[in-house]
XYZ file of C-alpha atoms in Angstrom:
494
model
C 74.043 49.458 10.176
C 70.368 49.052 8.704
C 70.143 49.339 5.128
C 67.075 51.473 5.371
C 66.252 54.376 7.552
C 62.919 55.770 8.303
C 62.172 58.931 6.676
C 61.343 60.858 10.129
C 64.943 61.017 10.599
C 65.732 62.643 7.455
C 65.651 66.236 8.923
C 68.428 65.383 11.301
C 70.445 64.375 7.974
C 69.470 67.292 6.318
C 70.557 69.666 9.220
C 73.967 67.886 9.365
C 74.542 68.589 5.595
C 73.473 71.718 5.167
C 70.161 71.532 3.832
C 67.918 74.446 4.585
C 63.929 74.183 4.800
C 62.510 77.899 5.469
C 58.869 78.164 6.278
C 58.473 74.397 5.047
C 58.652 70.885 6.548
C 58.759 67.335 5.059
C 55.453 65.503 6.251
C 53.053 62.694 5.201
C 50.591 64.818 3.077
C 47.892 62.069 3.003
C 45.646 60.807 0.107
C 48.424 58.250 -0.310
C 50.784 60.308 -2.188
C 53.212 59.862 0.864
C 55.740 62.663 2.181
C 55.902 65.943 0.534
C 56.558 69.379 1.499
C 54.032 71.568 3.715
C 54.084 75.224 4.244
C 54.391 75.809 8.064
C 52.944 79.398 7.487
C 51.886 81.349 4.797
C 54.177 81.469 1.964
C 53.810 84.352 -0.660
C 55.348 85.061 -4.082
C 56.325 88.127 -5.594
C 53.502 89.716 -7.594
C 55.671 89.411 -10.686
C 59.084 87.967 -11.356
C 61.066 91.131 -12.297
C 64.914 90.946 -13.354
C 67.294 91.268 -10.091
C 64.425 91.173 -7.906
C 64.734 88.277 -5.077
C 62.069 85.473 -5.185
C 61.195 84.050 -1.690
C 63.471 80.550 -1.446
C 62.016 77.868 0.613
C 64.492 75.277 0.326
C 68.177 75.194 -0.251
C 70.407 72.185 -1.142
C 74.292 72.500 -1.151
C 75.583 71.985 -4.507
C 78.207 69.005 -2.563
C 74.892 67.122 -2.275
C 73.536 66.865 -5.918
C 74.539 63.644 -7.574
C 75.097 64.714 -11.311
C 77.360 63.202 -13.707
C 80.307 65.724 -12.401
C 79.649 64.451 -9.082
C 79.973 60.913 -9.986
C 83.296 61.746 -11.550
C 84.323 63.467 -8.635
C 83.582 60.822 -6.285
C 85.797 58.378 -8.374
C 88.575 60.912 -7.755
C 88.519 60.100 -4.011
C 87.581 56.128 -4.286
C 89.912 54.212 -6.170
C 87.815 51.092 -6.136
C 84.681 53.129 -7.403
C 87.230 54.500 -10.022
C 87.937 50.953 -11.287
C 83.933 50.136 -11.497
C 83.283 53.664 -13.601
C 86.283 52.646 -15.745
C 85.013 48.973 -16.665
C 81.513 49.659 -16.705
C 80.545 53.190 -16.890
C 81.447 56.682 -18.619
C 79.148 55.842 -21.434
C 75.841 57.934 -20.019
C 74.909 60.030 -17.245
C 72.328 57.447 -16.016
C 74.668 54.673 -16.415
C 77.276 56.462 -14.202
C 74.709 57.622 -11.601
C 73.134 53.888 -11.417
C 76.617 52.373 -10.944
C 77.105 54.874 -8.171
C 73.617 54.088 -6.350
C 73.966 50.296 -6.639
C 77.329 50.446 -5.151
C 76.271 52.501 -2.175
C 72.995 50.371 -2.067
C 75.313 47.600 -1.666
C 77.537 49.294 0.822
C 74.568 49.730 2.989
C 74.010 45.914 3.413
C 77.365 45.244 4.519
C 80.794 46.819 5.010
C 82.045 47.636 1.955
C 85.156 49.694 2.283
C 83.851 52.403 0.127
C 84.966 56.021 0.748
C 81.771 57.487 2.903
C 79.771 60.285 1.268
C 76.604 62.209 2.173
C 74.914 59.635 -0.100
C 76.077 56.763 2.107
C 73.403 57.789 4.692
C 70.818 59.659 2.155
C 70.356 56.304 0.220
C 69.026 54.721 3.582
C 66.090 57.159 3.235
C 64.994 56.388 -0.278
C 61.958 54.048 -0.692
C 62.501 50.575 -1.439
C 58.970 50.013 -3.164
C 58.398 52.468 -5.976
C 55.107 52.321 -8.134
C 56.705 52.625 -11.544
C 55.559 49.532 -13.541
C 59.196 48.045 -13.944
C 58.822 47.153 -10.371
C 55.316 45.639 -10.418
C 54.989 41.875 -10.159
C 54.643 40.040 -13.195
C 50.952 39.255 -12.755
C 50.461 43.220 -12.157
C 52.377 44.176 -15.192
C 49.811 42.102 -17.465
C 47.250 45.079 -16.385
C 49.053 46.987 -19.022
C 48.747 44.631 -21.720
C 46.651 46.432 -24.552
C 48.326 49.741 -23.496
C 50.680 51.831 -25.091
C 52.945 50.771 -22.395
C 52.663 47.012 -23.029
C 55.624 46.809 -25.411
C 57.742 49.678 -23.948
C 57.759 47.998 -20.459
C 58.855 44.580 -22.084
C 61.395 46.244 -23.919
C 62.596 48.302 -20.603
C 62.524 44.669 -18.698
C 64.668 43.262 -21.336
C 67.282 46.032 -21.121
C 67.402 46.256 -17.529
C 68.418 42.300 -17.736
C 71.054 42.642 -20.345
C 72.565 45.517 -18.372
C 72.410 43.587 -15.005
C 73.997 40.527 -16.792
C 76.487 42.936 -18.337
C 77.510 44.392 -14.881
C 77.735 40.784 -13.360
C 80.410 39.669 -16.116
C 82.576 42.889 -15.918
C 82.518 42.973 -12.215
C 83.003 39.396 -11.029
C 86.712 39.094 -11.825
C 87.335 42.064 -9.761
C 87.925 40.974 -6.188
C 86.727 43.996 -4.499
C 83.490 44.253 -6.513
C 82.823 40.619 -6.555
C 82.857 40.442 -2.702
C 80.624 43.675 -2.679
C 77.932 42.930 -5.430
C 78.170 39.310 -5.263
C 79.140 37.790 -1.999
C 77.244 37.313 1.188
C 74.217 40.142 -0.014
C 74.390 39.171 -3.437
C 72.993 41.602 -5.767
C 69.696 40.563 -8.199
C 68.156 42.060 -11.057
C 65.281 43.639 -8.726
C 67.940 45.650 -7.129
C 69.019 46.990 -10.637
C 65.292 47.707 -11.400
C 65.214 49.587 -8.086
C 68.203 52.103 -8.748
C 66.924 52.538 -12.271
C 63.446 53.452 -10.610
C 65.040 55.693 -8.264
C 66.808 57.539 -11.076
C 63.659 57.712 -13.168
C 61.660 58.969 -10.477
C 63.772 61.364 -8.993
C 66.056 62.523 -11.287
C 65.393 66.358 -12.477
C 66.975 68.469 -15.376
C 69.001 71.246 -13.835
C 69.757 74.301 -15.911
C 73.558 73.979 -15.655
C 74.151 70.343 -14.315
C 71.929 68.520 -16.309
C 70.195 65.340 -14.995
C 70.840 65.082 -11.400
C 69.261 63.535 -8.115
C 68.794 66.512 -5.849
C 68.299 65.058 -1.874
C 65.228 66.750 -0.273
C 64.241 68.459 -3.538
C 63.302 64.946 -4.887
C 60.498 64.474 -2.344
C 58.407 67.367 -3.697
C 55.358 66.000 -5.135
C 54.075 66.817 -8.517
C 51.141 69.079 -9.692
C 49.921 70.360 -12.899
C 49.598 73.800 -11.267
C 52.734 73.950 -9.282
C 53.287 76.618 -6.526
C 57.157 76.369 -6.814
C 60.084 76.189 -9.109
C 63.823 75.105 -8.785
C 67.057 76.594 -10.124
C 70.871 76.585 -9.470
C 71.689 79.790 -7.908
C 74.709 81.773 -9.738
C 76.522 82.850 -6.711
C 76.595 79.481 -5.085
C 75.582 76.738 -7.761
C 73.484 75.519 -4.667
C 69.857 74.082 -5.889
C 67.321 76.233 -4.554
C 63.281 75.834 -4.625
C 61.408 79.338 -5.089
C 57.773 80.280 -4.449
C 56.395 80.951 -8.342
C 55.724 84.540 -8.755
C 51.935 85.345 -8.326
C 51.398 82.268 -6.179
C 50.692 81.850 -2.465
C 50.905 78.667 -0.345
C 48.804 78.583 2.823
C 49.609 77.223 6.207
C 49.265 73.352 6.090
C 49.028 73.243 2.402
C 51.650 71.365 0.136
C 54.326 73.104 -1.698
C 54.815 71.411 -5.287
C 56.997 71.537 -8.620
C 55.988 70.251 -11.887
C 57.890 67.242 -13.158
C 57.356 68.349 -17.058
C 54.584 70.182 -19.098
C 52.074 68.061 -20.673
C 53.533 64.692 -20.424
C 51.373 61.673 -21.483
C 49.627 59.600 -19.005
C 51.807 56.795 -20.086
C 55.077 58.290 -19.601
C 54.153 59.863 -16.147
C 53.229 56.197 -15.182
C 56.417 54.600 -16.623
C 58.843 57.264 -14.891
C 56.915 58.166 -11.750
C 54.568 55.663 -10.863
C 51.211 57.700 -11.047
C 49.018 59.444 -13.666
C 48.009 63.079 -12.837
C 44.495 63.026 -11.870
C 43.739 65.918 -13.778
C 44.552 64.331 -16.975
C 41.631 64.669 -19.390
C 43.470 64.042 -22.787
C 47.072 62.806 -23.192
C 49.321 61.976 -26.169
C 49.993 58.621 -27.232
C 52.693 56.974 -28.804
C 52.242 53.581 -30.557
C 55.330 51.268 -32.113
C 55.042 50.946 -36.064
C 56.418 47.701 -37.289
C 57.469 47.543 -40.853
C 55.109 45.588 -43.488
C 57.090 41.960 -43.275
C 56.221 41.457 -46.929
C 57.767 44.737 -48.231
C 60.948 43.872 -50.539
C 62.213 47.299 -49.618
C 61.754 47.069 -45.950
C 65.694 46.148 -44.873
C 66.763 49.373 -47.040
C 64.052 51.536 -45.428
C 64.944 50.314 -41.993
C 68.459 51.071 -42.794
C 68.140 54.607 -43.867
C 65.626 55.828 -41.474
C 67.382 56.880 -38.022
C 64.348 58.033 -36.293
C 61.945 56.456 -34.042
C 59.636 54.117 -35.665
C 56.493 55.387 -33.852
C 52.875 56.814 -34.547
C 52.230 59.925 -32.121
C 48.694 60.726 -31.768
C 47.648 64.231 -30.118
C 44.405 65.510 -29.241
C 43.893 69.244 -30.323
C 41.056 71.711 -30.256
C 40.628 74.041 -33.497
C 39.622 77.613 -33.546
C 35.961 76.675 -33.321
C 36.450 74.667 -30.427
C 35.974 71.168 -32.165
C 38.021 68.397 -30.621
C 40.191 66.484 -33.041
C 43.009 64.225 -33.107
C 46.339 64.640 -35.168
C 48.689 61.961 -35.996
C 52.414 62.026 -36.702
C 54.676 59.295 -38.308
C 57.418 60.091 -40.768
C 57.800 56.409 -40.759
C 54.512 55.309 -41.814
C 54.866 57.502 -45.198
C 57.918 55.782 -46.178
C 56.441 52.344 -45.234
C 53.839 53.502 -47.697
C 55.827 54.460 -50.620
C 56.856 51.909 -53.069
C 59.540 51.721 -56.219
C 56.777 52.296 -58.726
C 55.611 55.266 -56.885
C 59.206 56.687 -57.476
C 61.154 55.673 -54.486
C 64.639 54.103 -54.944
C 67.698 53.469 -53.172
C 71.460 54.157 -54.382
C 74.791 53.710 -52.796
C 76.125 57.364 -52.670
C 79.375 58.690 -52.217
C 80.417 61.483 -49.847
C 82.753 64.173 -50.395
C 85.280 62.771 -47.833
C 85.210 59.412 -49.748
C 82.705 57.207 -47.616
C 79.874 55.340 -49.381
C 76.451 55.116 -47.667
C 73.174 54.033 -48.829
C 71.192 57.172 -50.032
C 67.266 57.531 -50.408
C 65.838 58.826 -53.875
C 62.401 59.947 -54.439
C 61.746 60.928 -58.190
C 65.344 60.623 -58.790
C 66.833 63.076 -56.400
C 68.479 62.357 -53.281
C 66.316 63.257 -50.041
C 68.301 61.336 -47.523
C 68.488 64.331 -45.364
C 64.534 64.984 -45.618
C 63.525 61.325 -44.708
C 61.432 62.699 -41.716
C 59.399 64.993 -43.977
C 57.813 62.847 -46.613
C 54.583 64.262 -46.113
C 56.025 67.473 -47.504
C 57.671 65.589 -50.250
C 55.111 64.146 -51.784
C 52.619 67.172 -51.757
C 53.676 67.921 -55.274
C 53.094 64.649 -56.525
C 49.783 63.853 -58.810
C 49.237 60.884 -56.386
C 49.565 62.545 -53.126
C 46.083 62.154 -52.082
C 46.463 58.330 -52.960
C 49.555 58.132 -50.977
C 48.064 60.155 -47.990
C 44.926 57.554 -48.140
C 47.799 54.603 -47.975
C 48.970 56.344 -44.863
C 45.672 57.130 -43.386
C 44.329 53.534 -43.971
C 47.066 52.287 -42.274
C 47.053 54.393 -39.222
C 43.179 53.829 -38.850
C 44.188 50.129 -38.871
C 46.821 50.370 -36.352
C 44.447 52.659 -34.120
C 41.259 50.222 -34.521
C 43.561 47.556 -33.491
C 44.895 49.226 -30.394
C 41.543 50.337 -29.190
C 40.336 46.607 -29.742
C 43.304 45.410 -27.196
C 42.450 47.921 -24.770
C 38.712 47.287 -24.475
C 39.559 43.368 -24.471
C 41.242 43.968 -21.235
C 40.410 42.056 -17.920
C 36.999 43.151 -16.201
C 36.754 43.743 -12.259
C 35.301 40.246 -12.275
C 38.436 38.683 -14.000
C 40.595 40.430 -11.578
C 39.072 39.748 -8.152
C 40.333 36.268 -7.710
C 43.868 37.389 -8.260
C 43.334 40.433 -5.868
C 41.705 38.387 -3.320
C 44.811 36.101 -3.352
C 46.884 39.053 -3.021
C 48.665 39.069 -6.287
C 47.393 42.365 -7.552
C 47.812 45.651 -5.443
C 44.843 47.707 -5.594
C 46.847 50.640 -6.570
C 48.156 49.002 -9.607
C 44.750 47.953 -10.658
C 43.291 51.626 -10.505
C 46.463 53.228 -12.209
C 46.350 50.617 -15.121
C 42.511 51.236 -15.313
C 43.013 54.999 -15.733
C 45.748 54.558 -18.449
C 43.226 52.524 -20.253
C 40.319 55.165 -20.091
C 42.543 57.683 -20.945
C 44.150 56.165 -23.951
C 40.909 54.315 -24.872
C 39.213 57.872 -24.945
C 42.040 59.055 -27.413
C 41.895 56.050 -29.738
C 38.076 56.264 -30.034
C 38.460 59.988 -30.950
C 41.144 58.950 -33.398
C 38.963 56.218 -35.048
C 36.506 58.811 -35.771
C 38.850 61.554 -36.922
C 40.521 58.998 -39.362
C 37.463 57.351 -40.524
C 36.180 60.786 -41.887
C 39.423 61.355 -43.503
C 39.677 58.401 -45.086
C 36.244 58.665 -46.370
C 37.200 62.272 -47.728
C 40.116 60.906 -49.531
C 38.037 57.945 -50.962
C 36.023 60.762 -52.487
C 38.941 62.922 -53.790
C 38.716 63.190 -57.942
C 42.412 61.829 -58.074
C 41.859 58.965 -55.786
C 38.926 58.136 -57.697
C 40.539 58.234 -60.788
C 43.430 56.138 -59.528
C 40.994 53.349 -58.415
C 39.204 53.656 -61.375
C 42.229 52.573 -63.570
C 42.720 49.553 -61.034
C 39.052 48.287 -61.358
C 40.392 44.790 -62.316
C 42.611 44.847 -59.245
C 41.006 44.107 -55.593
C 40.897 47.502 -53.460
C 44.237 47.853 -51.781
C 46.170 46.405 -54.591
C 48.218 48.483 -57.560
C 48.415 47.411 -61.039
C 52.038 46.419 -62.024
C 53.424 46.901 -65.498
C 53.061 43.928 -67.996
C 55.981 41.626 -68.323
C 57.500 40.746 -71.901
C 55.484 38.171 -72.349
C 52.325 40.507 -71.777
C 51.299 38.955 -68.318
C 50.598 41.054 -65.387
C 53.508 40.900 -62.411
C 52.463 39.764 -59.164
C 50.163 42.696 -57.802
C 51.307 44.775 -54.779
C 49.977 45.666 -51.403
C 48.272 49.165 -51.926
C 48.995 49.867 -48.317
């Protein structure tokens, strides 16, 4: 049996497994989007969704076909070999369990492996082997994303996939059945693990009751920022159904779409789904934040801070229609505070007797408020000084990121690699769009942060503080004199 089946054969599989298409069909929708759902006749949703009112159903998928955490556990009950795999390598996360299910069925499709047949034994043959997510790009193509917010995330993801794959190999090779199926004649490779991960990320949906799940048929419906349908789990049957949105109509021959998520950043859309919504004009952006290498409190700060060490940039429009950029990063505020400001650490004993490192601000335990230092500093007389430190740091990060994006390869630089067949035009176009979207946001952020920095430098409290440091370079803070009257080493202002 071939490991891959043409998508044109999917309707036959769907019919025999109870998937119902009602007034819609699966077809190539053109524009490079591949297959999608097209209306066979005019489809009209209700004017307004009322309680108890039926909304038109256009696709129904039986609950037994849904691949969820529960479905994986149920399959382990009927297949002892898979149960063995799950016990030794799984049951840590929904994603991990579903990936084990997928890689087992992928291997089964390449050779007769002895796994208990399921609808997914056949369905997995319809799933594409080439997925445009960056983790599936070549090494040369991934370099197109250098300088973008995806550069670090992509390197980390590939490293994680490699670690997971090596762990799977170590755990399963001692097991005769899995050693033969995964590492025998048709040996699995890292790209196979990257493939099942890409299937999961690009096709997984969040169902109201089942949680993260892959749903045959529904996973072929394309995204739109103005979707014409939505999905839910039916109360009476637990089937997954696709419904026409109230107040929406789809003309015959037009595509039926869903939303993959509201206002997802362009980087996340590319990372998870392999494309960027062409309607994207502004997009949030997330950058990784590294602690100061010379901060003596760095280790303690990293120990107590459990959140993501990131900087988030979001474009927003005020009441007067003026476009601005807002930034958010609790870790930046923690980075910019020092011991002389009133920040300290102390081992605290909890009521249960456990001891842990606590964070103190002005002598008070603020371990539970570590994400809200922007609020904690408001009543401090040097609040604007602290704010200036944070803004100056964020401005520097944004300027460096913008320079990195602008220093990316030009079209002329890419031409030789493209002519040699090393770069796909789709990857070039998508990476270019991400650079444009993120570059525009960063440029606006530089303007906004620059103005905010200038405003803070003119603040009376900041002027007075800097005046007290006239014998110190800008960016340095005075230290108390030592016992012999000499100044201690100067501390970094930021």
